Coordinates of C-alpha atoms in Angstrom, one line a residue:
X1060 CA 59.3 88.4 -39.6
X1061 CA 57.9 84.9 -40.0
X1062 CA 55.5 84.3 -37.1
X1063 CA 53.1 81.4 -37.2
X1064 CA 51.0 83.2 -34.6
X1065 CA 47.9 82.9 -32.5
X1066 CA 45.8 86.0 -32.5
X1067 CA 45.5 86.3 -28.7
X1068 CA 42.9 89.1 -28.5
X1069 CA 40.5 87.0 -30.7
X1070 CA 41.7 83.8 -29.1
X1071 CA 43.4 82.4 -32.2
X1072 CA 46.6 82.7 -30.0
X1073 CA 50.0 83.7 -31.6
X1074 CA 51.7 80.7 -32.9
X1075 CA 55.3 79.9 -32.1
X1076 CA 57.9 81.9 -33.9
X1077 CA 59.0 79.7 -36.8
X1078 CA 62.6 80.8 -35.8
X1079 CA 62.3 78.1 -33.1
X1080 CA 61.8 75.5 -35.9
X1081 CA 64.8 76.9 -37.6
X1082 CA 66.9 76.6 -34.5
X1083 CA 65.8 72.9 -34.0
X1084 CA 66.6 72.2 -37.6
X1085 CA 70.0 73.7 -37.2
X1086 CA 70.8 71.8 -34.0
X1087 CA 69.8 68.4 -35.5
X1088 CA 71.6 69.2 -38.9
X1089 CA 69.1 69.3 -41.7
X1090 CA 68.7 71.6 -44.7
X1091 CA 66.3 74.5 -44.0
X1092 CA 64.3 76.4 -46.6
X1093 CA 66.3 74.9 -49.4
X1094 CA 69.7 75.7 -48.0
X1095 CA 72.1 72.8 -47.7
X1096 CA 73.7 73.7 -44.5
X1097 CA 76.0 71.2 -42.8
X1098 CA 76.1 72.9 -39.4
X1099 CA 77.8 71.4 -36.4
X1100 CA 76.2 71.8 -33.0
X1101 CA 77.5 74.7 -30.9
X1102 CA 79.7 75.9 -33.8
X1103 CA 79.5 78.5 -36.4
X1104 CA 76.9 80.8 -34.9
X1105 CA 77.1 83.1 -37.9
X1106 CA 75.3 80.5 -39.9
X1107 CA 72.6 80.3 -37.3
X1108 CA 72.0 84.1 -37.6
X1109 CA 71.9 83.7 -41.3
X1110 CA 69.2 81.0 -41.1
X1111 CA 67.2 83.1 -38.7
X1112 CA 67.3 86.1 -41.0
X1113 CA 66.2 84.0 -43.9
X1114 CA 63.3 82.7 -41.9
X1115 CA 62.1 86.2 -41.2
X1116 CA 61.6 86.8 -44.9
X1117 CA 58.8 84.2 -45.1
X1118 CA 55.2 85.3 -44.9
X1119 CA 53.6 84.2 -41.7
X1120 CA 50.6 83.0 -43.6
X1121 CA 52.6 80.5 -45.5
X1122 CA 51.4 77.6 -43.4
X1123 CA 52.2 74.9 -46.0
X1124 CA 55.9 75.9 -45.9
X1125 CA 55.8 76.0 -42.1
X1126 CA 54.3 72.5 -42.0
X1127 CA 56.9 71.2 -44.4
X1128 CA 59.7 72.6 -42.2
X1129 CA 58.1 71.2 -39.1
X1130 CA 57.9 67.7 -40.6
X1131 CA 61.5 68.0 -41.7
X1132 CA 62.5 69.0 -38.2
X1133 CA 60.6 66.0 -36.8
X1134 CA 62.3 63.7 -39.3
X1135 CA 65.8 64.8 -38.3
X1136 CA 64.9 64.9 -34.6
X1137 CA 63.9 61.2 -34.9
X1138 CA 67.2 60.5 -36.6
X1139 CA 69.2 62.3 -33.9
X1140 CA 67.6 60.2 -31.2
X1141 CA 67.0 63.2 -29.0
X1142 CA 63.7 63.1 -27.1
X1143 CA 63.8 66.8 -26.4
X1144 CA 64.2 67.7 -30.1
X1145 CA 61.5 65.2 -31.1
X1146 CA 59.1 66.6 -28.4
X1147 CA 59.7 70.2 -29.6
X1148 CA 59.2 69.3 -33.3
X1149 CA 56.0 67.4 -32.5
X1150 CA 54.6 70.3 -30.6
X1151 CA 55.5 72.8 -33.4
X1152 CA 53.9 70.6 -36.0
X1153 CA 50.8 70.4 -33.8
X1154 CA 50.6 74.2 -33.6
X1155 CA 51.0 74.6 -37.4
X1156 CA 48.3 72.0 -38.2
X1157 CA 46.0 73.5 -35.6
X1158 CA 46.4 76.9 -37.2
X1159 CA 45.4 75.4 -40.6
X1160 CA 41.9 75.0 -39.2
X1161 CA 40.6 71.9 -40.9
X1162 CA 38.9 69.3 -38.7
X1163 CA 41.1 66.5 -39.9
X1164 CA 44.2 68.8 -39.3
X1165 CA 42.9 69.5 -35.8
X1166 CA 42.7 65.8 -34.9
X1167 CA 46.2 65.2 -36.3
X1168 CA 47.4 68.1 -34.3
X1169 CA 46.0 66.6 -31.1
X1170 CA 47.7 63.3 -31.8
X1171 CA 51.1 65.0 -32.3
X1172 CA 50.6 67.2 -29.3
X1173 CA 49.8 64.2 -27.1
X1174 CA 53.0 62.5 -28.2
X1175 CA 54.9 65.6 -27.4
X1176 CA 53.3 65.8 -24.0
X1177 CA 54.2 62.2 -23.2
X1178 CA 57.9 62.9 -24.1
X1179 CA 57.9 66.0 -22.0
X1180 CA 56.5 64.0 -19.1
X1181 CA 59.4 61.5 -19.5
X1182 CA 61.9 64.3 -19.6
X1183 CA 60.2 66.0 -16.6
X1184 CA 60.4 69.2 -18.7
X1185 CA 57.8 71.4 -16.9
X1186 CA 58.1 74.2 -19.5
X1187 CA 57.4 71.7 -22.3
X1188 CA 54.5 70.1 -20.3
X1189 CA 52.8 73.4 -19.8
X1190 CA 53.3 74.5 -23.5
X1191 CA 51.8 71.2 -24.7
X1192 CA 48.8 71.4 -22.3
X1193 CA 48.1 75.0 -23.5
X1194 CA 48.2 73.8 -27.1
X1195 CA 45.9 70.9 -26.2
X1196 CA 43.4 73.3 -24.6
X1197 CA 43.4 75.5 -27.8
X1198 CA 42.9 72.5 -30.1
X1199 CA 40.0 71.1 -28.0
X1200 CA 38.4 74.6 -28.0
X1201 CA 38.7 74.7 -31.9
X1202 CA 36.9 71.3 -31.9
X1203 CA 34.2 72.7 -29.5
X1204 CA 35.3 70.1 -26.8
X1205 CA 35.2 72.6 -24.0
X1206 CA 35.3 70.3 -21.0
X1207 CA 38.5 68.7 -22.3
X1208 CA 39.8 72.2 -23.1
X1209 CA 39.2 73.4 -19.6
X1210 CA 40.7 70.3 -18.1
X1211 CA 43.9 70.7 -20.1
X1212 CA 44.4 74.4 -19.3
X1213 CA 43.6 73.9 -15.6
X1214 CA 46.2 71.1 -15.4
X1215 CA 48.7 73.5 -17.0
X1216 CA 47.9 76.1 -14.4
X1217 CA 48.4 73.5 -11.6
X1218 CA 51.8 72.6 -13.0
X1219 CA 52.8 76.3 -13.2
X1220 CA 51.7 77.2 -9.7
X1221 CA 53.2 74.1 -8.1
X1222 CA 56.8 74.8 -9.3
X1223 CA 59.1 77.8 -9.6
X1224 CA 61.3 76.0 -12.2
X1225 CA 59.7 77.8 -15.2
X1226 CA 61.3 80.5 -17.2
X1227 CA 59.2 83.7 -17.5
X1228 CA 56.9 82.4 -14.8
X1229 CA 54.5 85.3 -14.8
X1230 CA 54.2 85.4 -18.6
X1231 CA 53.6 81.6 -18.8
X1232 CA 51.0 81.7 -16.0
X1233 CA 49.3 84.8 -17.5
X1234 CA 49.0 83.2 -20.9
X1235 CA 47.4 80.1 -19.3
X1236 CA 44.9 82.3 -17.4
X1237 CA 44.2 84.1 -20.7
X1238 CA 43.5 80.9 -22.5
X1239 CA 41.1 79.8 -19.8
X1240 CA 39.4 83.2 -19.8
X1241 CA 38.8 82.9 -23.6
X1242 CA 37.3 79.4 -23.1
X1243 CA 34.9 80.8 -20.6
X1244 CA 34.2 83.8 -22.8
X1245 CA 33.3 81.4 -25.7
X1246 CA 30.8 79.5 -23.6
X1247 CA 29.3 82.7 -22.2
X1248 CA 30.4 82.3 -18.6
X1249 CA 31.0 86.0 -18.0
X1250 CA 32.2 86.1 -14.4
X1251 CA 34.6 83.2 -14.8
X1252 CA 36.0 84.7 -18.0
X1253 CA 36.5 88.2 -16.4
X1254 CA 38.1 86.7 -13.3
X1255 CA 40.7 84.7 -15.3
X1256 CA 41.4 87.7 -17.6
X1257 CA 42.1 89.8 -14.5
X1258 CA 44.5 87.2 -13.2
X1259 CA 46.2 87.2 -16.5
X1260 CA 46.4 91.0 -16.6
X1261 CA 48.1 91.0 -13.1
X1262 CA 50.7 88.5 -14.2
X1263 CA 51.5 90.4 -17.4
X1264 CA 51.7 93.8 -15.6
X1265 CA 54.4 92.4 -13.4
X1266 CA 56.6 91.8 -16.5
X1267 CA 55.4 94.7 -18.6
X1268 CA 54.3 92.3 -21.3
X1269 CA 52.1 93.5 -24.2
X1270 CA 49.7 90.6 -23.3
X1271 CA 48.2 92.8 -20.6
X1272 CA 46.6 94.8 -23.4
X1273 CA 45.5 91.6 -25.2
X1274 CA 43.6 90.4 -22.1
X1275 CA 42.2 93.9 -21.6
X1276 CA 40.7 93.7 -25.2
X1277 CA 39.2 90.3 -24.3
X1278 CA 37.7 91.6 -21.1
X1279 CA 36.2 94.5 -23.1
X1280 CA 34.7 91.9 -25.5
X1281 CA 33.0 90.1 -22.6
X1282 CA 31.5 93.3 -21.3
X1283 CA 30.4 94.4 -24.8
X1284 CA 28.6 91.0 -25.3
X1285 CA 26.8 91.7 -22.0
X1286 CA 25.8 95.2 -23.3
X1287 CA 27.9 96.9 -20.6
X1288 CA 29.4 99.3 -23.2
X1289 CA 30.8 101.8 -20.7
X1290 CA 32.8 99.1 -18.9
X1291 CA 33.9 97.7 -22.3
X1292 CA 35.0 101.2 -23.4
X1293 CA 37.2 101.4 -20.3
X1294 CA 39.1 98.2 -21.1
X1295 CA 39.3 99.0 -24.8
X1296 CA 40.8 102.4 -24.1
X1297 CA 43.3 100.8 -21.7
X1298 CA 44.4 98.4 -24.4
X1299 CA 44.4 101.1 -27.2
X1300 CA 46.6 103.5 -25.1
X1301 CA 49.0 100.6 -24.3
X1302 CA 49.3 99.7 -28.0
X1303 CA 49.8 103.3 -28.9
X1304 CA 52.6 103.7 -26.3
X1305 CA 54.3 100.6 -27.8
X1306 CA 53.8 101.7 -31.4
X1307 CA 52.1 98.3 -32.3
X1308 CA 50.1 99.3 -35.3
X1309 CA 48.4 96.0 -35.9
X1310 CA 46.8 96.0 -32.4
X1311 CA 46.2 99.7 -32.6
X1312 CA 43.9 98.9 -35.6
X1313 CA 42.2 96.1 -33.7
X1314 CA 41.5 98.1 -30.6
X1315 CA 40.4 101.1 -32.7
X1316 CA 37.8 98.8 -34.4
X1317 CA 36.6 97.7 -31.0
X1318 CA 36.4 101.3 -29.7
X1319 CA 34.5 102.3 -32.9
X1320 CA 31.9 99.6 -32.3
X1321 CA 31.4 100.6 -28.6
X1322 CA 31.1 104.3 -29.4
X1323 CA 28.4 103.5 -32.0
X1324 CA 26.4 101.8 -29.2
X1325 CA 27.0 104.8 -27.0
X1326 CA 25.7 107.1 -29.8
X1327 CA 29.0 108.9 -30.1
X1328 CA 29.2 108.6 -33.9
X1329 CA 31.9 111.2 -34.4
X1330 CA 34.3 109.5 -31.9
X1331 CA 33.4 106.2 -33.5
X1332 CA 34.2 107.5 -37.0
X1333 CA 37.6 108.8 -35.8
X1334 CA 38.6 105.3 -34.5
X1335 CA 37.3 103.5 -37.6
X1336 CA 39.1 105.9 -39.9
X1337 CA 42.4 105.2 -38.0
X1338 CA 41.8 101.5 -38.2
X1339 CA 41.2 101.7 -42.0
X1340 CA 44.3 103.8 -42.6
X1341 CA 46.6 101.4 -40.7
X1342 CA 45.0 98.3 -42.2
X1343 CA 45.5 99.5 -45.8
X1344 CA 49.1 100.3 -45.1
X1345 CA 49.8 96.9 -43.3
X1346 CA 47.4 94.8 -45.5
X1347 CA 45.4 93.9 -42.5
X1348 CA 42.3 92.6 -44.4
X1349 CA 40.1 91.6 -41.4
X1350 CA 40.6 94.9 -39.7
X1351 CA 40.1 96.8 -42.9
X1352 CA 36.7 95.0 -43.4
X1353 CA 35.7 95.8 -39.8
X1354 CA 36.6 99.4 -40.3
X1355 CA 34.7 99.8 -43.5
X1356 CA 31.6 98.0 -42.1
X1357 CA 31.8 100.2 -39.0
X1358 CA 31.9 103.4 -41.1
X1359 CA 29.0 102.0 -43.2
X1360 CA 27.0 101.6 -40.0
X1361 CA 27.8 105.2 -38.9
X1362 CA 26.7 106.7 -42.3
X1363 CA 23.6 104.4 -42.3
X1364 CA 22.6 105.9 -39.0
X1365 CA 23.2 109.4 -40.3
X1366 CA 20.9 108.6 -43.3
X1367 CA 23.6 108.7 -46.0
X1368 CA 22.5 105.4 -47.6
X1369 CA 24.5 105.6 -50.8
X1370 CA 27.7 106.5 -49.1
X1371 CA 27.1 103.6 -46.6
X1372 CA 26.5 101.2 -49.4
X1373 CA 29.8 102.2 -51.0
X1374 CA 31.6 101.3 -47.8
X1375 CA 29.9 97.9 -47.7
X1376 CA 30.5 97.2 -51.4
X1377 CA 34.2 97.8 -50.9
X1378 CA 34.2 94.9 -48.4
X1379 CA 32.5 92.3 -50.6
X1380 CA 35.6 91.4 -52.8
X1381 CA 37.8 91.1 -49.7
X1382 CA 35.2 88.9 -47.9
X1383 CA 34.9 86.6 -51.0
X1384 CA 38.7 86.2 -51.0
X1385 CA 39.3 85.6 -47.3
X1386 CA 35.9 84.2 -46.3
X1387 CA 35.7 86.0 -42.9
X1388 CA 32.3 84.4 -42.2
X1389 CA 31.2 86.5 -39.2
X1390 CA 32.2 89.8 -41.0
X1391 CA 30.4 88.6 -44.1
X1392 CA 27.2 88.3 -42.1
X1393 CA 27.5 91.9 -40.8
X1394 CA 28.2 93.1 -44.4
X1395 CA 25.3 91.2 -46.0
X1396 CA 22.9 92.2 -43.2
X1397 CA 23.9 95.9 -43.5
X1398 CA 23.7 95.8 -47.3
X1399 CA 20.2 94.3 -47.1
X1400 CA 19.0 97.1 -44.8
X1401 CA 20.6 99.8 -47.1
X1402 CA 19.0 98.3 -50.3
X1403 CA 15.6 98.2 -48.6
X1404 CA 16.1 101.9 -47.6
X1405 CA 17.1 102.7 -51.3
X1406 CA 14.0 100.9 -52.6
X1407 CA 15.7 97.8 -54.1
X1408 CA 13.6 95.3 -52.3
X1409 CA 14.5 92.3 -54.5
X1410 CA 18.2 92.7 -53.9
X1411 CA 17.6 93.5 -50.2
X1412 CA 15.8 90.2 -49.8
X1413 CA 18.6 88.3 -51.5
X1414 CA 21.3 89.8 -49.2
X1415 CA 19.0 89.4 -46.1
X1416 CA 18.6 85.7 -46.9
X1417 CA 22.3 85.3 -47.3
X1418 CA 22.9 87.0 -44.0
X1419 CA 20.2 84.7 -42.4
X1420 CA 21.9 81.5 -43.7
X1421 CA 25.2 82.7 -42.4
X1422 CA 23.6 83.6 -39.1
X1423 CA 22.0 80.1 -38.9
X1424 CA 25.4 78.4 -39.5
X1425 CA 27.0 80.7 -36.9
X1426 CA 24.2 79.9 -34.4
X1427 CA 24.7 76.2 -34.9
X1428 CA 28.4 76.6 -34.3
X1429 CA 27.6 78.6 -31.1
X1430 CA 25.1 76.0 -29.9
X1431 CA 27.8 73.7 -28.8
X1432 CA 29.4 76.2 -26.4
X1433 CA 25.9 77.1 -25.1
X1434 CA 25.2 73.4 -24.4
X1435 CA 28.6 73.0 -22.9
X1436 CA 28.0 76.0 -20.7
X1437 CA 24.7 74.6 -19.6
X1438 CA 26.2 71.3 -18.8
X1439 CA 29.0 73.0 -16.9
X1440 CA 26.5 75.1 -15.0
X1441 CA 24.4 71.9 -14.2
X1442 CA 27.6 70.2 -13.2
X1443 CA 28.6 73.2 -11.0
X1444 CA 25.1 73.1 -9.4
X1445 CA 25.5 69.4 -8.7
X1446 CA 29.0 70.0 -7.3
X1447 CA 27.6 72.8 -5.1
X1448 CA 24.9 70.6 -3.8
X1449 CA 27.4 67.8 -3.1
X1450 CA 29.6 70.5 -1.5
X1451 CA 26.7 71.7 0.7
X1452 CA 25.9 68.2 1.8
X1453 CA 29.5 67.5 2.5
X1454 CA 29.7 70.8 4.5
X1455 CA 26.6 69.8 6.5
X1456 CA 28.1 66.4 7.2
X1457 CA 31.4 68.0 8.2
X1458 CA 29.5 70.6 10.3
X1459 CA 27.5 67.9 12.2
X1460 CA 30.5 65.7 12.6
X1461 CA 32.5 68.7 13.8
X1462 CA 29.7 69.7 16.1
X1463 CA 29.6 66.2 17.7
X1464 CA 33.4 66.1 17.8
X1465 CA 33.3 69.4 19.8
X1466 CA 30.6 68.1 22.1
X1467 CA 32.5 64.9 22.6
X1468 CA 35.8 66.9 23.2
X1469 CA 34.1 69.2 25.7
X1470 CA 32.5 66.2 27.5
X1471 CA 35.8 64.5 27.7
X1472 CA 37.4 67.7 29.0
X1473 CA 34.6 68.1 31.6
X1474 CA 35.0 64.4 32.7
X1475 CA 38.8 64.9 32.9
X1476 CA 38.2 68.1 35.0
X1477 CA 35.8 66.3 37.3
X1478 CA 38.2 63.3 37.6
X1479 CA 41.0 65.7 38.4
X1480 CA 38.9 67.4 41.1
X1481 CA 37.9 64.0 42.4
X1482 CA 41.5 62.9 42.4
X1483 CA 42.6 66.0 44.3
X1484 CA 39.8 65.6 46.8
X1485 CA 40.5 61.9 47.2
X1486 CA 44.2 62.7 47.6
X1487 CA 43.4 65.1 50.4
X1488 CA 41.0 62.6 52.0
X1489 CA 43.6 59.9 51.7
X1490 CA 46.2 62.2 53.3
X1491 CA 43.8 62.9 56.1
X1492 CA 43.0 59.2 56.4
X1493 CA 46.7 58.3 56.5
X1494 CA 47.1 61.0 59.2
X1495 CA 44.1 59.5 61.1
X1496 CA 45.5 56.0 60.8
X1497 CA 48.8 57.2 62.1
X1498 CA 47.1 58.9 65.0
X1499 CA 45.1 55.8 65.7
X1500 CA 48.2 53.7 65.4
X1501 CA 50.0 55.9 67.9
X1502 CA 46.9 55.8 70.2
X1503 CA 46.8 52.0 69.9
X1504 CA 50.5 51.8 70.8
X1505 CA 49.9 54.0 73.8
X1506 CA 46.8 52.0 74.7
X1507 CA 48.7 48.7 74.3
X1508 CA 51.5 50.1 76.5
X1509 CA 49.0 51.3 79.0
X1510 CA 47.2 47.9 78.9
X1511 CA 50.4 46.1 79.3
X1512 CA 51.2 48.3 82.3
X1513 CA 47.8 47.7 83.8
X1514 CA 48.1 44.0 83.1
X1515 CA 51.5 43.8 84.8
X1516 CA 50.1 45.9 87.7
X1517 CA 47.1 43.6 87.9
X1518 CA 49.3 40.5 87.8
X1519 CA 51.6 41.9 90.5
X1520 CA 48.7 42.9 92.7
X1521 CA 46.8 39.7 92.2
X1522 CA 49.9 37.6 92.7
X1523 CA 50.8 39.5 95.9
X1524 CA 47.3 39.1 97.2
X1525 CA 47.5 35.4 96.4
X1526 CA 50.9 35.1 98.2
X1527 CA 49.5 37.1 101.1
X1528 CA 46.6 34.7 101.3
X1529 CA 48.9 31.7 101.2
X1530 CA 51.0 33.3 104.0
X1531 CA 47.9 34.0 106.1
X1532 CA 46.8 30.4 105.6
X1533 CA 50.3 29.2 106.8
X1534 CA 50.0 31.5 109.8
X1535 CA 46.5 30.2 110.5
X1536 CA 47.9 26.7 110.5
X1537 CA 50.6 27.6 112.9
X1538 CA 48.1 29.4 115.2
X1539 CA 46.0 26.2 115.2
X1540 CA 49.0 24.2 116.3
X1541 CA 49.7 26.7 119.1
X1542 CA 46.1 26.7 120.1
X1543 CA 46.0 22.9 120.6
X1544 CA 48.8 23.1 123.1
X1545 CA 46.9 25.6 125.3
X1546 CA 45.1 23.5 127.9
X1547 CA 43.2 26.2 129.7
X1548 CA 39.8 26.7 128.2
X1549 CA 39.5 30.4 128.9
X1550 CA 43.1 31.3 128.4
X1551 CA 43.3 34.8 127.0
X1552 CA 46.0 33.7 124.5
X1553 CA 43.7 31.1 123.2
X1554 CA 40.9 33.6 122.9
X1555 CA 43.2 36.0 121.1
X1556 CA 44.4 33.2 118.7
X1557 CA 40.8 32.3 117.8
X1558 CA 40.0 36.0 117.1
X1559 CA 43.0 36.3 114.9
X1560 CA 42.1 33.1 113.0
X1561 CA 38.6 34.4 112.5
X1562 CA 40.0 37.6 111.0
X1563 CA 42.4 35.7 108.7
X1564 CA 39.6 33.6 107.4
X1565 CA 37.5 36.7 106.9
X1566 CA 40.1 38.7 105.1
X1567 CA 42.1 36.0 103.2
X1568 CA 40.3 33.5 101.1
X1569 CA 42.4 32.0 98.3
X1570 CA 39.5 31.2 96.1
X1571 CA 38.1 34.7 96.5
X1572 CA 41.5 36.3 95.6
X1573 CA 41.8 34.2 92.5
X1574 CA 38.3 35.0 91.6
X1575 CA 39.1 38.7 91.8
X1576 CA 42.2 38.0 89.7
X1577 CA 40.3 36.3 87.0
X1578 CA 37.7 39.1 87.1
X1579 CA 40.3 41.7 86.4
X1580 CA 41.9 39.4 83.7
X1581 CA 38.5 39.0 81.9
X1582 CA 38.1 42.8 81.7
X1583 CA 41.3 42.9 79.7
X1584 CA 40.8 39.6 77.7
X1585 CA 37.1 38.8 77.7
X1586 CA 36.1 35.1 77.1
X1587 CA 39.8 34.1 76.7
X1588 CA 40.0 31.6 79.6
X1589 CA 36.5 30.2 79.0
X1590 CA 37.1 29.6 75.3
X1591 CA 40.6 28.1 76.1
X1592 CA 39.1 25.8 78.7
X1593 CA 36.3 24.8 76.4
X1594 CA 38.7 23.9 73.6
X1595 CA 41.3 22.0 75.6
X1596 CA 39.7 21.2 79.1
X1597 CA 42.3 22.7 81.3
X1598 CA 42.7 22.7 85.1
X1599 CA 42.5 25.9 87.2
X1600 CA 46.3 25.8 87.6
X1601 CA 46.7 25.4 83.9
X1602 CA 44.4 28.4 83.3
X1603 CA 46.5 30.5 85.8
X1604 CA 49.6 29.7 83.9
X1605 CA 47.9 30.5 80.5
X1606 CA 46.7 33.8 82.0
X1607 CA 50.3 34.7 83.1
X1608 CA 51.6 33.8 79.6
X1609 CA 49.0 36.0 77.9
X1610 CA 50.2 38.8 80.2
X1611 CA 53.6 38.3 78.6
X1612 CA 55.3 37.0 81.8
X1613 CA 58.4 34.7 81.7
X1614 CA 58.5 31.2 83.2
X1615 CA 60.7 32.6 86.0
X1616 CA 58.2 35.4 86.8
X1617 CA 55.4 32.9 86.8
X1618 CA 57.3 30.5 89.1
X1619 CA 58.0 33.4 91.5
X1620 CA 54.3 34.5 91.6
X1621 CA 53.1 30.9 92.1
X1622 CA 55.8 30.2 94.8
X1623 CA 57.1 27.2 92.8
X1624 CA 60.3 26.4 91.0
X1625 CA 60.8 27.4 87.4
X1626 CA 61.4 23.8 86.5
X1627 CA 57.9 22.8 87.7
X1628 CA 56.5 25.6 85.5
X1629 CA 58.4 24.3 82.5
X1630 CA 56.9 20.8 83.1
X1631 CA 53.4 22.2 83.4
X1632 CA 53.9 24.2 80.2
X1633 CA 55.1 21.0 78.4
X1634 CA 52.0 19.2 79.6
X1635 CA 49.9 22.1 78.3
X1636 CA 51.5 21.7 74.8
X1637 CA 50.4 18.1 74.7
X1638 CA 46.9 18.9 75.9
X1639 CA 46.6 21.6 73.3
X1640 CA 48.0 19.3 70.6
X1641 CA 50.4 21.9 69.3
X1642 CA 52.9 21.2 66.6
X1643 CA 56.5 20.6 67.7
X1644 CA 57.8 23.8 66.1
X1645 CA 55.1 25.9 67.9
X1646 CA 55.7 27.0 71.5
X1647 CA 52.9 27.4 74.1
X1648 CA 54.1 31.0 74.6
X1649 CA 53.8 32.0 71.0
X1650 CA 50.5 30.2 70.6
X1651 CA 48.9 31.9 73.6
X1652 CA 50.3 35.3 72.9
X1653 CA 49.1 35.4 69.3
X1654 CA 45.7 33.7 70.1
X1655 CA 42.8 36.0 69.6
X1656 CA 39.3 35.2 70.9
X1657 CA 36.3 36.9 69.4
X1658 CA 34.1 38.8 72.0

């Protein structure tokens, strides 16, 4: 089957099945793999199946043919005017160029992929956006631009996790986590790599995808690099058993090589030989050259440790022609380094030095290539440290702000509580005060009524006394007239009259009675008459009338008490108004009743 694939376990990632290119070519009507096929959209599905079956016959390593087909697909997609077809064709062409591996091809691939990403964004095709971001991440990683690679894949993960409108959600998310894990693995960030591989594994386990075994292999590689061979063996065995259960011979060979290497480190040479032998057998049948070389070098290492130097050298020599053909640089280093050791053990020092120098040159070039990930990892760690410092500062600021917010909140709540208590207390005090005012008001009303009653009683008593005094004076006058008519000096009647007159004068003095009246009045209204007289210079008679008015008596009542006619009282009141210089619309009664004199 024609697969332009990315080797996921070694992070070359399986490329898109070229069948997808065939399908695009079919939909936009162009000849594919030399076949002149005039195929109408959505018709003649048998011809589609025929094209797909023809595509399966091509070798997956025929990248030049794949590039040609992808460019043809792009050409016809542009002719069709379909943005979706064009975006898909651009992305496939980018993947093919990226797999070719040249630096110039990588940059061209990035350009095509960016154009595809822009079209997917216009179409709001989330699946396409994620696929192009994954591809960008892989291309940046090939160019050792790790920050850009991480940014692209984390953006893809954000897109995936923020929507549910993606087919095969768990597989897509798992692949993105796997790509991110491989980036961290390349720059030697062990914990981050393992964490993302574990996330990927969980996603793939939900769908039963074979990729769960791929990420297990990658996790094993991380532990193996950290010399934790027991943990690495655990993950390698998980992957190996999974591949065996699926009958996937290619990955059985890969995982067998990984297990063979781990068991060498664990000094289980027989178990290691078993796995390497299995890998070699499968690789020869399937023409898996890289895995075959790994198996042969592994068996050479085992026999070297067992002291069988000639046999080990035979294994290594078998790998040299394959390495010269396919140029597996890292495997070439292991082969030359092992051969140098073997030749030294066999006494061929000159040849040993030659191969050791070759291995050293390869190792130097590999170290230079690995320096960039190390530098990137250091920069990322420094950046993480700076971010952590900023985060701690931010957390401290937030803590202090939060602390003061809590203090302010509690203070406000305390103030509100105290205000509420004060309000309740004030409300109770106000209610008590209102009650006291009401009681005082009632007491004042009662006092006023009592005062009015006392005033009336006082007026009545005083007036009666005044009338009585007047009557006695009249009787005294009559008695004087009678007395003058009595001629006899010692007449008993005359004596009796004189005694009576003496008693009248003793008991009834008008001035004394009025003095008593005013004394009682002053007790009720202190300084009233004095102030009124001082302001308006009134006669004693005027003051009497003013006192009666203050006691709320009517003109008729005043006239009765003063033994005069009501009319004469009215005239006197009119005179009073003029003396007091009151306005026309103000009556003497209203003025005196409302007049208040300070004590």
